[in-house]
CSV table of C-alpha atoms in Angstrom, one decimal:
chain,number,residue,atom,x,y,z
A,1,UNK,CA,18.8,11.9,18.5
A,2,UNK,CA,17.0,11.0,21.7
A,3,UNK,CA,13.4,10.4,20.9
A,4,UNK,CA,11.7,8.4,18.2
A,5,UNK,CA,9.7,11.3,16.8
A,6,UNK,CA,12.9,13.1,15.9
A,7,UNK,CA,14.3,10.0,14.4
A,8,UNK,CA,11.3,9.4,12.3
A,9,UNK,CA,11.4,13.0,11.1
A,10,UNK,CA,15.1,12.6,10.1
A,11,UNK,CA,14.3,9.4,8.3
A,12,UNK,CA,11.5,11.0,6.3
A,13,UNK,CA,13.8,13.8,5.3
A,14,UNK,CA,16.7,11.5,4.3
A,15,UNK,CA,14.8,9.7,1.5
A,16,UNK,CA,15.6,12.4,-1.1
A,17,UNK,CA,18.5,14.0,0.6
A,18,UNK,CA,20.8,11.0,0.4
A,19,UNK,CA,20.2,10.9,-3.3
A,20,UNK,CA,21.1,14.5,-3.7
A,21,UNK,CA,24.3,14.2,-1.6
A,22,UNK,CA,25.4,11.0,-3.4
A,23,UNK,CA,25.0,12.7,-6.8
A,24,UNK,CA,26.9,15.7,-5.5
A,25,UNK,CA,29.8,13.6,-4.1
A,26,UNK,CA,30.1,11.6,-7.4
A,27,UNK,CA,29.9,14.8,-9.5
A,28,UNK,CA,32.7,16.4,-7.5
A,29,UNK,CA,35.0,13.4,-7.8
A,30,UNK,CA,37.5,13.1,-10.7
A,31,UNK,CA,37.7,9.3,-10.4
A,32,UNK,CA,35.2,6.4,-10.0
A,33,UNK,CA,34.4,5.6,-6.4
A,34,UNK,CA,33.3,2.4,-4.8
A,35,UNK,CA,30.8,2.0,-2.0
A,36,UNK,CA,33.1,2.1,0.9
A,37,UNK,CA,35.0,5.2,-0.4
A,38,UNK,CA,31.7,7.0,-0.8
A,39,UNK,CA,30.5,6.0,2.6
A,40,UNK,CA,33.8,7.2,4.2
A,41,UNK,CA,33.6,10.6,2.4
A,42,UNK,CA,30.1,11.1,3.8
A,43,UNK,CA,31.2,9.9,7.2
A,44,UNK,CA,33.6,12.8,7.7
A,45,UNK,CA,30.7,15.2,7.5
A,46,UNK,CA,28.4,12.8,9.2
A,47,UNK,CA,30.3,12.3,12.4
A,48,UNK,CA,28.9,12.6,15.9
A,49,UNK,CA,25.1,12.3,15.8
A,50,UNK,CA,25.0,10.5,12.4
A,51,UNK,CA,22.1,11.7,10.1
A,52,UNK,CA,22.0,8.3,8.4
A,53,UNK,CA,23.6,4.9,8.5
A,54,UNK,CA,26.3,4.2,5.9
A,55,UNK,CA,24.6,1.0,5.0
A,56,UNK,CA,21.6,2.9,3.6
A,57,UNK,CA,23.9,4.5,1.0
A,58,UNK,CA,24.5,1.2,-1.0
A,59,UNK,CA,20.9,0.5,-2.0
A,60,UNK,CA,20.5,4.1,-3.1
A,61,UNK,CA,23.6,3.8,-5.3
A,62,UNK,CA,22.0,0.6,-6.7
A,63,UNK,CA,18.7,2.4,-7.6
A,64,UNK,CA,20.5,5.4,-9.1
A,65,UNK,CA,22.4,3.1,-11.3
A,66,UNK,CA,19.2,1.3,-12.3
A,67,UNK,CA,17.7,4.7,-13.2
A,68,UNK,CA,20.7,5.5,-15.5
A,69,UNK,CA,22.0,8.4,-13.3
A,70,UNK,CA,25.1,6.5,-12.5
A,71,UNK,CA,27.1,3.8,-14.4
A,72,UNK,CA,29.0,1.1,-12.6
A,73,UNK,CA,31.8,-1.3,-13.4
A,74,UNK,CA,32.9,-4.3,-11.4
A,75,UNK,CA,36.5,-4.8,-10.4
A,76,UNK,CA,37.8,-7.9,-8.7
A,77,UNK,CA,39.2,-7.7,-5.2
A,78,UNK,CA,41.4,-10.2,-3.5
A,79,UNK,CA,40.2,-9.2,0.0
A,80,UNK,CA,36.5,-9.9,-0.6
A,81,UNK,CA,33.7,-9.8,-3.1
A,82,UNK,CA,34.2,-7.8,-6.3
A,83,UNK,CA,33.9,-4.1,-5.9
A,84,UNK,CA,31.4,-2.0,-7.8
A,85,UNK,CA,32.8,1.4,-8.9
A,86,UNK,CA,30.4,4.2,-9.7
A,87,UNK,CA,30.6,7.2,-12.0
A,88,UNK,CA,28.0,9.9,-12.6
A,89,UNK,CA,26.4,10.1,-16.1
A,90,UNK,CA,25.4,13.2,-18.1
A,91,UNK,CA,21.8,12.4,-17.2
A,92,UNK,CA,22.9,12.3,-13.6
A,93,UNK,CA,24.6,15.7,-13.8
A,94,UNK,CA,21.5,17.2,-15.3
A,95,UNK,CA,19.4,15.6,-12.5
A,96,UNK,CA,21.8,16.9,-9.9
A,97,UNK,CA,21.3,20.5,-11.3
A,98,UNK,CA,17.5,20.1,-11.0
A,99,UNK,CA,17.8,18.7,-7.5
A,100,UNK,CA,20.1,21.5,-6.4
A,101,UNK,CA,17.6,24.2,-7.4
A,102,UNK,CA,14.7,22.2,-5.7
A,103,UNK,CA,16.8,21.9,-2.6
A,104,UNK,CA,17.7,25.6,-2.5
A,105,UNK,CA,14.1,26.6,-3.0
A,106,UNK,CA,12.9,24.2,-0.3
A,107,UNK,CA,15.6,25.3,2.1
A,108,UNK,CA,14.7,29.0,1.6
A,109,UNK,CA,11.0,28.3,2.0
A,110,UNK,CA,11.4,26.3,5.2
A,111,UNK,CA,13.9,28.8,6.6
A,112,UNK,CA,11.4,31.6,6.2
A,113,UNK,CA,9.2,30.0,8.8
A,114,UNK,CA,11.7,28.4,11.0
A,115,UNK,CA,14.0,31.4,11.4
A,116,UNK,CA,11.0,33.7,11.9
A,117,UNK,CA,10.3,31.8,15.1
A,118,UNK,CA,13.8,32.1,16.4
A,119,UNK,CA,14.8,35.6,15.6
A,120,UNK,CA,12.1,38.1,16.6
B,1,UNK,CA,12.6,-11.1,18.4
B,2,UNK,CA,15.9,-9.5,17.9
B,3,UNK,CA,18.9,-11.8,17.3
B,4,UNK,CA,22.1,-11.1,19.2
B,5,UNK,CA,24.3,-8.4,17.7
B,6,UNK,CA,26.7,-10.1,15.2
B,7,UNK,CA,30.3,-10.3,16.3
B,8,UNK,CA,31.8,-11.5,13.0
B,9,UNK,CA,31.4,-10.8,9.2
B,10,UNK,CA,29.8,-14.2,8.7
B,11,UNK,CA,27.3,-13.7,11.5
B,12,UNK,CA,26.4,-10.2,10.1
B,13,UNK,CA,25.9,-11.5,6.6
B,14,UNK,CA,23.8,-14.4,7.9
B,15,UNK,CA,21.5,-12.1,9.7
B,16,UNK,CA,21.3,-9.7,6.7
B,17,UNK,CA,20.4,-12.7,4.4
B,18,UNK,CA,17.8,-13.9,6.9
B,19,UNK,CA,16.2,-10.4,7.2
B,20,UNK,CA,15.9,-10.3,3.4
B,21,UNK,CA,14.8,-13.9,3.0
B,22,UNK,CA,11.5,-13.0,1.2
B,23,UNK,CA,13.3,-10.9,-1.5
B,24,UNK,CA,14.7,-11.7,-4.9
B,25,UNK,CA,17.9,-13.8,-4.6
B,26,UNK,CA,19.8,-11.2,-6.7
B,27,UNK,CA,18.9,-8.5,-4.3
B,28,UNK,CA,20.1,-10.6,-1.3
B,29,UNK,CA,23.3,-11.3,-3.2
B,30,UNK,CA,23.9,-7.5,-3.8
B,31,UNK,CA,23.1,-6.6,-0.3
B,32,UNK,CA,25.5,-9.3,1.0
B,33,UNK,CA,28.3,-8.2,-1.3
B,34,UNK,CA,27.8,-4.5,-0.4
B,35,UNK,CA,27.9,-5.3,3.3
B,36,UNK,CA,30.9,-7.7,3.0
B,37,UNK,CA,32.8,-5.0,1.1
B,38,UNK,CA,32.2,-2.4,3.7
B,39,UNK,CA,32.9,-4.7,6.7
B,40,UNK,CA,36.1,-6.0,5.3
B,41,UNK,CA,37.3,-2.5,4.4
B,42,UNK,CA,36.3,-1.3,7.9
B,43,UNK,CA,38.2,-4.1,9.6
B,44,UNK,CA,41.3,-3.5,7.3
B,45,UNK,CA,41.3,0.2,8.2
B,46,UNK,CA,41.4,-0.6,12.0
B,47,UNK,CA,44.3,-3.0,12.2
B,48,UNK,CA,44.6,-2.3,16.0
B,49,UNK,CA,41.1,-3.7,16.6
B,50,UNK,CA,39.8,-7.2,16.4
B,51,UNK,CA,36.9,-8.3,14.1
B,52,UNK,CA,34.6,-8.5,17.1
B,53,UNK,CA,35.5,-5.0,18.3
B,54,UNK,CA,34.8,-3.5,14.9
B,55,UNK,CA,31.5,-5.4,14.5
B,56,UNK,CA,30.4,-4.1,17.8
B,57,UNK,CA,30.4,-0.5,16.5
B,58,UNK,CA,28.9,-1.5,13.1
B,59,UNK,CA,25.3,-0.9,14.2
B,60,UNK,CA,26.0,2.8,14.7
B,61,UNK,CA,28.0,3.3,11.5
B,62,UNK,CA,26.9,0.9,8.8
B,63,UNK,CA,23.6,0.0,10.5
B,64,UNK,CA,22.2,-3.2,12.1
B,65,UNK,CA,21.3,-6.0,9.7
B,66,UNK,CA,17.6,-5.4,10.0
B,67,UNK,CA,18.1,-1.7,9.4
B,68,UNK,CA,20.1,-2.2,6.3
B,69,UNK,CA,17.6,-4.8,5.0
B,70,UNK,CA,14.8,-2.3,5.4
B,71,UNK,CA,16.8,0.2,3.3
B,72,UNK,CA,17.2,-2.4,0.5
B,73,UNK,CA,13.6,-3.4,0.7
B,74,UNK,CA,12.4,0.2,0.4
B,75,UNK,CA,14.6,1.2,-2.6
B,76,UNK,CA,13.8,-2.1,-4.4
B,77,UNK,CA,10.1,-1.4,-4.1
B,78,UNK,CA,10.6,2.0,-5.5
B,79,UNK,CA,12.7,0.8,-8.4
B,80,UNK,CA,10.2,-2.0,-9.2
B,81,UNK,CA,7.3,0.5,-9.2
B,82,UNK,CA,9.1,2.8,-11.6
B,83,UNK,CA,10.0,0.0,-14.0
B,84,UNK,CA,6.6,-1.7,-14.1
B,85,UNK,CA,5.2,-1.8,-17.7
B,86,UNK,CA,1.9,0.0,-18.0
B,87,UNK,CA,-1.1,-2.2,-17.7
B,88,UNK,CA,-3.1,-2.8,-20.9
B,89,UNK,CA,-6.4,-0.9,-20.7
B,90,UNK,CA,-9.4,-3.1,-19.9
B,91,UNK,CA,-11.8,-4.2,-22.6
B,92,UNK,CA,-9.2,-4.4,-25.2
B,93,UNK,CA,-8.7,-8.2,-25.3
B,94,UNK,CA,-6.2,-8.8,-28.2
B,95,UNK,CA,-7.0,-11.4,-30.8
B,96,UNK,CA,-4.8,-14.5,-31.3
B,97,UNK,CA,-3.3,-13.0,-34.4
B,98,UNK,CA,-2.5,-9.7,-32.7
B,99,UNK,CA,-1.0,-11.6,-29.7
B,100,UNK,CA,1.1,-13.6,-32.1
B,101,UNK,CA,2.6,-10.5,-33.7
B,102,UNK,CA,2.8,-8.4,-30.5
B,103,UNK,CA,6.1,-10.1,-29.8
B,104,UNK,CA,7.7,-7.5,-32.1
B,105,UNK,CA,6.9,-4.8,-29.6
B,106,UNK,CA,8.4,-6.8,-26.7
B,107,UNK,CA,12.0,-5.6,-26.0
B,108,UNK,CA,12.8,-8.9,-24.2
B,109,UNK,CA,12.4,-10.8,-27.5
B,110,UNK,CA,15.1,-8.6,-29.1
B,111,UNK,CA,17.5,-8.8,-26.1
B,112,UNK,CA,17.0,-12.6,-26.0
B,113,UNK,CA,17.7,-12.9,-29.7
B,114,UNK,CA,20.8,-10.7,-29.3
B,115,UNK,CA,21.9,-12.9,-26.4
B,116,UNK,CA,21.4,-16.0,-28.5
B,117,UNK,CA,23.7,-14.6,-31.2
B,118,UNK,CA,26.2,-13.6,-28.6
B,119,UNK,CA,26.0,-17.0,-26.9
B,120,UNK,CA,28.4,-18.8,-29.2
B,121,UNK,CA,31.2,-16.3,-28.5
B,122,UNK,CA,30.6,-16.1,-24.8
B,123,UNK,CA,30.2,-19.9,-24.7
B,124,UNK,CA,33.6,-20.4,-26.3
B,125,UNK,CA,35.3,-17.8,-24.0
B,126,UNK,CA,33.8,-19.2,-20.8
B,127,UNK,CA,34.5,-22.8,-21.8
B,128,UNK,CA,38.1,-21.9,-22.5
B,129,UNK,CA,38.6,-20.0,-19.3
B,130,UNK,CA,37.0,-22.8,-17.3
B,131,UNK,CA,38.9,-25.6,-18.9
B,132,UNK,CA,42.3,-23.7,-19.1
B,133,UNK,CA,41.9,-22.4,-15.6
B,134,UNK,CA,41.1,-25.7,-14.0
B,135,UNK,CA,43.8,-27.6,-15.8
B,136,UNK,CA,46.5,-25.0,-15.3
B,137,UNK,CA,45.5,-24.6,-11.6
B,138,UNK,CA,45.6,-28.4,-11.1
B,139,UNK,CA,49.0,-28.8,-12.7
B,140,UNK,CA,50.5,-25.8,-10.9
B,141,UNK,CA,49.1,-26.9,-7.6
B,142,UNK,CA,52.4,-28.8,-7.1
B,143,UNK,CA,54.3,-25.5,-7.2
B,144,UNK,CA,54.1,-22.3,-5.1
B,145,UNK,CA,53.1,-20.2,-8.1
B,146,UNK,CA,50.0,-22.4,-8.3
B,147,UNK,CA,48.4,-20.5,-5.4
B,148,UNK,CA,48.4,-16.9,-6.8
B,149,UNK,CA,47.4,-18.3,-10.2
B,150,UNK,CA,44.5,-20.1,-8.7
B,151,UNK,CA,43.4,-17.0,-6.8
B,152,UNK,CA,43.6,-14.9,-10.0
B,153,UNK,CA,41.5,-17.5,-11.8
B,154,UNK,CA,38.8,-17.5,-9.1
B,155,UNK,CA,38.8,-13.7,-9.2
B,156,UNK,CA,38.2,-13.7,-13.0
B,157,UNK,CA,35.5,-16.3,-12.6
B,158,UNK,CA,33.7,-14.2,-10.0
B,159,UNK,CA,33.8,-11.0,-12.0
B,160,UNK,CA,32.4,-12.7,-15.1
B,161,UNK,CA,29.8,-14.5,-13.1
B,162,UNK,CA,28.6,-11.2,-11.7
B,163,UNK,CA,28.6,-9.6,-15.1
B,164,UNK,CA,26.9,-12.5,-16.8
B,165,UNK,CA,24.2,-12.6,-14.1
B,166,UNK,CA,23.4,-8.9,-14.9
B,167,UNK,CA,23.4,-9.5,-18.6
B,168,UNK,CA,20.7,-12.1,-18.6
B,169,UNK,CA,18.8,-10.5,-15.7
B,170,UNK,CA,19.2,-13.7,-13.7
B,171,UNK,CA,21.4,-11.3,-11.8
B,172,UNK,CA,24.3,-11.7,-9.5
B,173,UNK,CA,26.2,-14.8,-8.7
B,174,UNK,CA,28.3,-16.1,-5.9
B,175,UNK,CA,31.1,-17.6,-7.8
B,176,UNK,CA,32.6,-19.1,-4.6
B,177,UNK,CA,30.3,-21.9,-5.5
B,178,UNK,CA,31.7,-24.4,-8.0
B,179,UNK,CA,28.5,-24.4,-10.0
B,180,UNK,CA,29.7,-21.3,-11.8
B,181,UNK,CA,32.4,-23.4,-13.4
B,182,UNK,CA,29.8,-26.0,-14.4
B,183,UNK,CA,27.7,-23.2,-16.0
B,184,UNK,CA,30.8,-21.9,-17.9
B,185,UNK,CA,31.3,-25.4,-19.4
B,186,UNK,CA,27.6,-25.8,-20.2
B,187,UNK,CA,27.6,-22.5,-22.0
B,188,UNK,CA,29.5,-23.9,-25.0
B,189,UNK,CA,27.0,-26.5,-26.1
B,190,UNK,CA,24.1,-24.2,-25.2
B,191,UNK,CA,25.7,-21.3,-27.0
B,192,UNK,CA,26.1,-23.4,-30.1
B,193,UNK,CA,22.4,-24.4,-30.0
B,194,UNK,CA,21.2,-20.9,-29.4
B,195,UNK,CA,23.4,-19.5,-32.1
B,196,UNK,CA,22.3,-22.0,-34.7
B,197,UNK,CA,18.6,-21.5,-33.9
B,198,UNK,CA,19.0,-17.7,-34.1
B,199,UNK,CA,21.0,-17.7,-37.4
B,200,UNK,CA,18.9,-20.3,-39.1
B,201,UNK,CA,15.7,-18.6,-38.1
B,202,UNK,CA,16.9,-15.2,-39.1
B,203,UNK,CA,18.3,-16.4,-42.5
B,204,UNK,CA,15.2,-18.4,-43.4
B,205,UNK,CA,12.7,-15.7,-42.3
B,206,UNK,CA,14.5,-12.7,-43.8
B,207,UNK,CA,15.4,-14.7,-46.9
B,208,UNK,CA,11.7,-15.5,-47.6
B,209,UNK,CA,10.7,-11.9,-46.9
B,210,UNK,CA,13.4,-10.5,-49.2
B,211,UNK,CA,12.2,-12.7,-52.0
B,212,UNK,CA,9.2,-10.3,-52.6
B,213,UNK,CA,11.2,-7.0,-53.2
B,214,UNK,CA,13.8,-8.9,-55.2
B,215,UNK,CA,11.1,-10.4,-57.5
B,216,UNK,CA,9.5,-6.9,-57.9
B,217,UNK,CA,12.8,-5.2,-58.7
B,218,UNK,CA,13.6,-8.0,-61.1
B,219,UNK,CA,10.2,-7.5,-62.8
B,220,UNK,CA,11.1,-3.8,-63.4
B,221,UNK,CA,14.6,-4.8,-64.6
B,222,UNK,CA,16.1,-2.8,-61.8
B,223,UNK,CA,18.3,-5.6,-60.7
B,224,UNK,CA,19.7,-8.4,-62.8
B,225,UNK,CA,19.3,-11.5,-60.7
B,226,UNK,CA,17.2,-14.5,-61.0
B,227,UNK,CA,15.2,-16.4,-58.5
B,228,UNK,CA,15.4,-20.2,-58.9
B,229,UNK,CA,13.1,-22.0,-59.6
B,230,UNK,CA,11.4,-19.4,-61.7
B,231,UNK,CA,7.8,-20.3,-60.5
B,232,UNK,CA,8.6,-18.7,-57.1
B,233,UNK,CA,8.7,-15.3,-58.9
B,234,UNK,CA,5.0,-15.6,-59.7
B,235,UNK,CA,2.6,-13.5,-57.6
B,236,UNK,CA,0.7,-16.4,-55.7
B,237,UNK,CA,4.0,-18.1,-54.9
B,238,UNK,CA,5.5,-14.9,-53.6
B,239,UNK,CA,2.5,-14.3,-51.3
B,240,UNK,CA,3.0,-17.8,-49.8
B,241,UNK,CA,6.7,-17.3,-49.5
B,242,UNK,CA,6.3,-13.9,-47.9
B,243,UNK,CA,3.7,-15.2,-45.4
B,244,UNK,CA,6.0,-18.1,-44.6
B,245,UNK,CA,8.9,-15.7,-43.9
B,246,UNK,CA,6.7,-13.7,-41.6
B,247,UNK,CA,5.6,-16.8,-39.7
B,248,UNK,CA,9.2,-18.1,-39.4
B,249,UNK,CA,10.4,-14.8,-38.1
B,250,UNK,CA,7.6,-14.3,-35.6
B,251,UNK,CA,8.0,-17.9,-34.4
B,252,UNK,CA,11.7,-17.2,-33.9
B,253,UNK,CA,11.0,-14.1,-31.8
B,254,UNK,CA,8.6,-16.2,-29.7
B,255,UNK,CA,11.2,-18.9,-29.4
B,256,UNK,CA,13.9,-16.4,-28.5
B,257,UNK,CA,11.8,-14.9,-25.7
B,258,UNK,CA,11.1,-18.4,-24.4
B,259,UNK,CA,14.7,-19.4,-24.5
B,260,UNK,CA,15.7,-16.2,-22.8
B,261,UNK,CA,13.3,-16.9,-20.0
B,262,UNK,CA,14.4,-20.5,-19.7
B,263,UNK,CA,18.1,-19.6,-19.7
B,264,UNK,CA,17.5,-16.9,-17.0
B,265,UNK,CA,16.0,-19.7,-14.8
B,266,UNK,CA,19.0,-22.0,-15.6
B,267,UNK,CA,21.5,-19.3,-14.9
B,268,UNK,CA,19.8,-18.3,-11.7
B,269,UNK,CA,20.0,-21.9,-10.5
B,270,UNK,CA,23.7,-22.1,-11.4
B,271,UNK,CA,25.0,-18.7,-10.5
B,272,UNK,CA,23.0,-17.5,-7.5
B,273,UNK,CA,23.5,-19.1,-4.2
B,274,UNK,CA,20.3,-20.3,-2.5
B,275,UNK,CA,20.9,-19.9,1.2
């Protein structure tokens, strides 16, 4: 992203989207994941012109956990500080379902205007 | 003024802590742990590169310290706003009596009371871990097995310290500091004191309160027990005893809330590094 206007727009969009993506990643996972694993799963899809920095994922995990959408447990690690593993709760899954339909609705709504300008 | 891009984990964490300096120590600790976990894992997954080389790319993957600090600041503000207790409507100044009994609607009083009851058990466990860990570590220090044992001991201490910090809302701890061990040892006497206060208060308060229904049921011959001395079973005495029970119980709740607050301060001092 070259100019700061585009960067600011991306940042405004990310606020809610990171939450949606994190819930989706954890809902799709069979096992508990810790921060670095989650960041790496996102990175694969996020390569090239990164949409967001991986460091911004951690505070969102923290607030989702505080809101009861995720649970976490702490596991010691010899190579550094203890790791916090996250798992989605039933409330989190229900919230993800709601977010999903909001996202689809938003995407269709926006597309109706954006695509209209491109395809005559 | 932008500091030079960090070339080591320590430099990165230092800049991150500095960028969050005005925040709650627990938030700073969380942010530093998150960043350290990521940076160490990133370096481990690039064995061909040096720490400085990996750190050079960090601003475009994990984000620069100031960028990450901003992300924590923003989510923290949101969480705090969501968790704020509603403000009491103006013009409804509560009376002294009402304020005295309002403690029953304060969830912190219950959690503190629960914590006090639990404190004896956790105190014994922490004390045992600390004393056993230190003495076995010291005696094994002569042998090669002493090293892995010591590392495992420190690992356990760090996990408990993090969990304990959460439990009492004094939040996270950096157990690399030796004060955590001091806290573990201190928890035994404190745990005993908290437990005794809670149990004595509960037994006394509830015992006094229970005297009323027992006397009534006894009057109707529903239960066959006797309250000694007999004059307590008279109506005026029962009113006094019941009121006493209510006062003892409410005072206990106030005391629990106070102890909870005090202990949170204490734990914060012992468990959270002040950089």
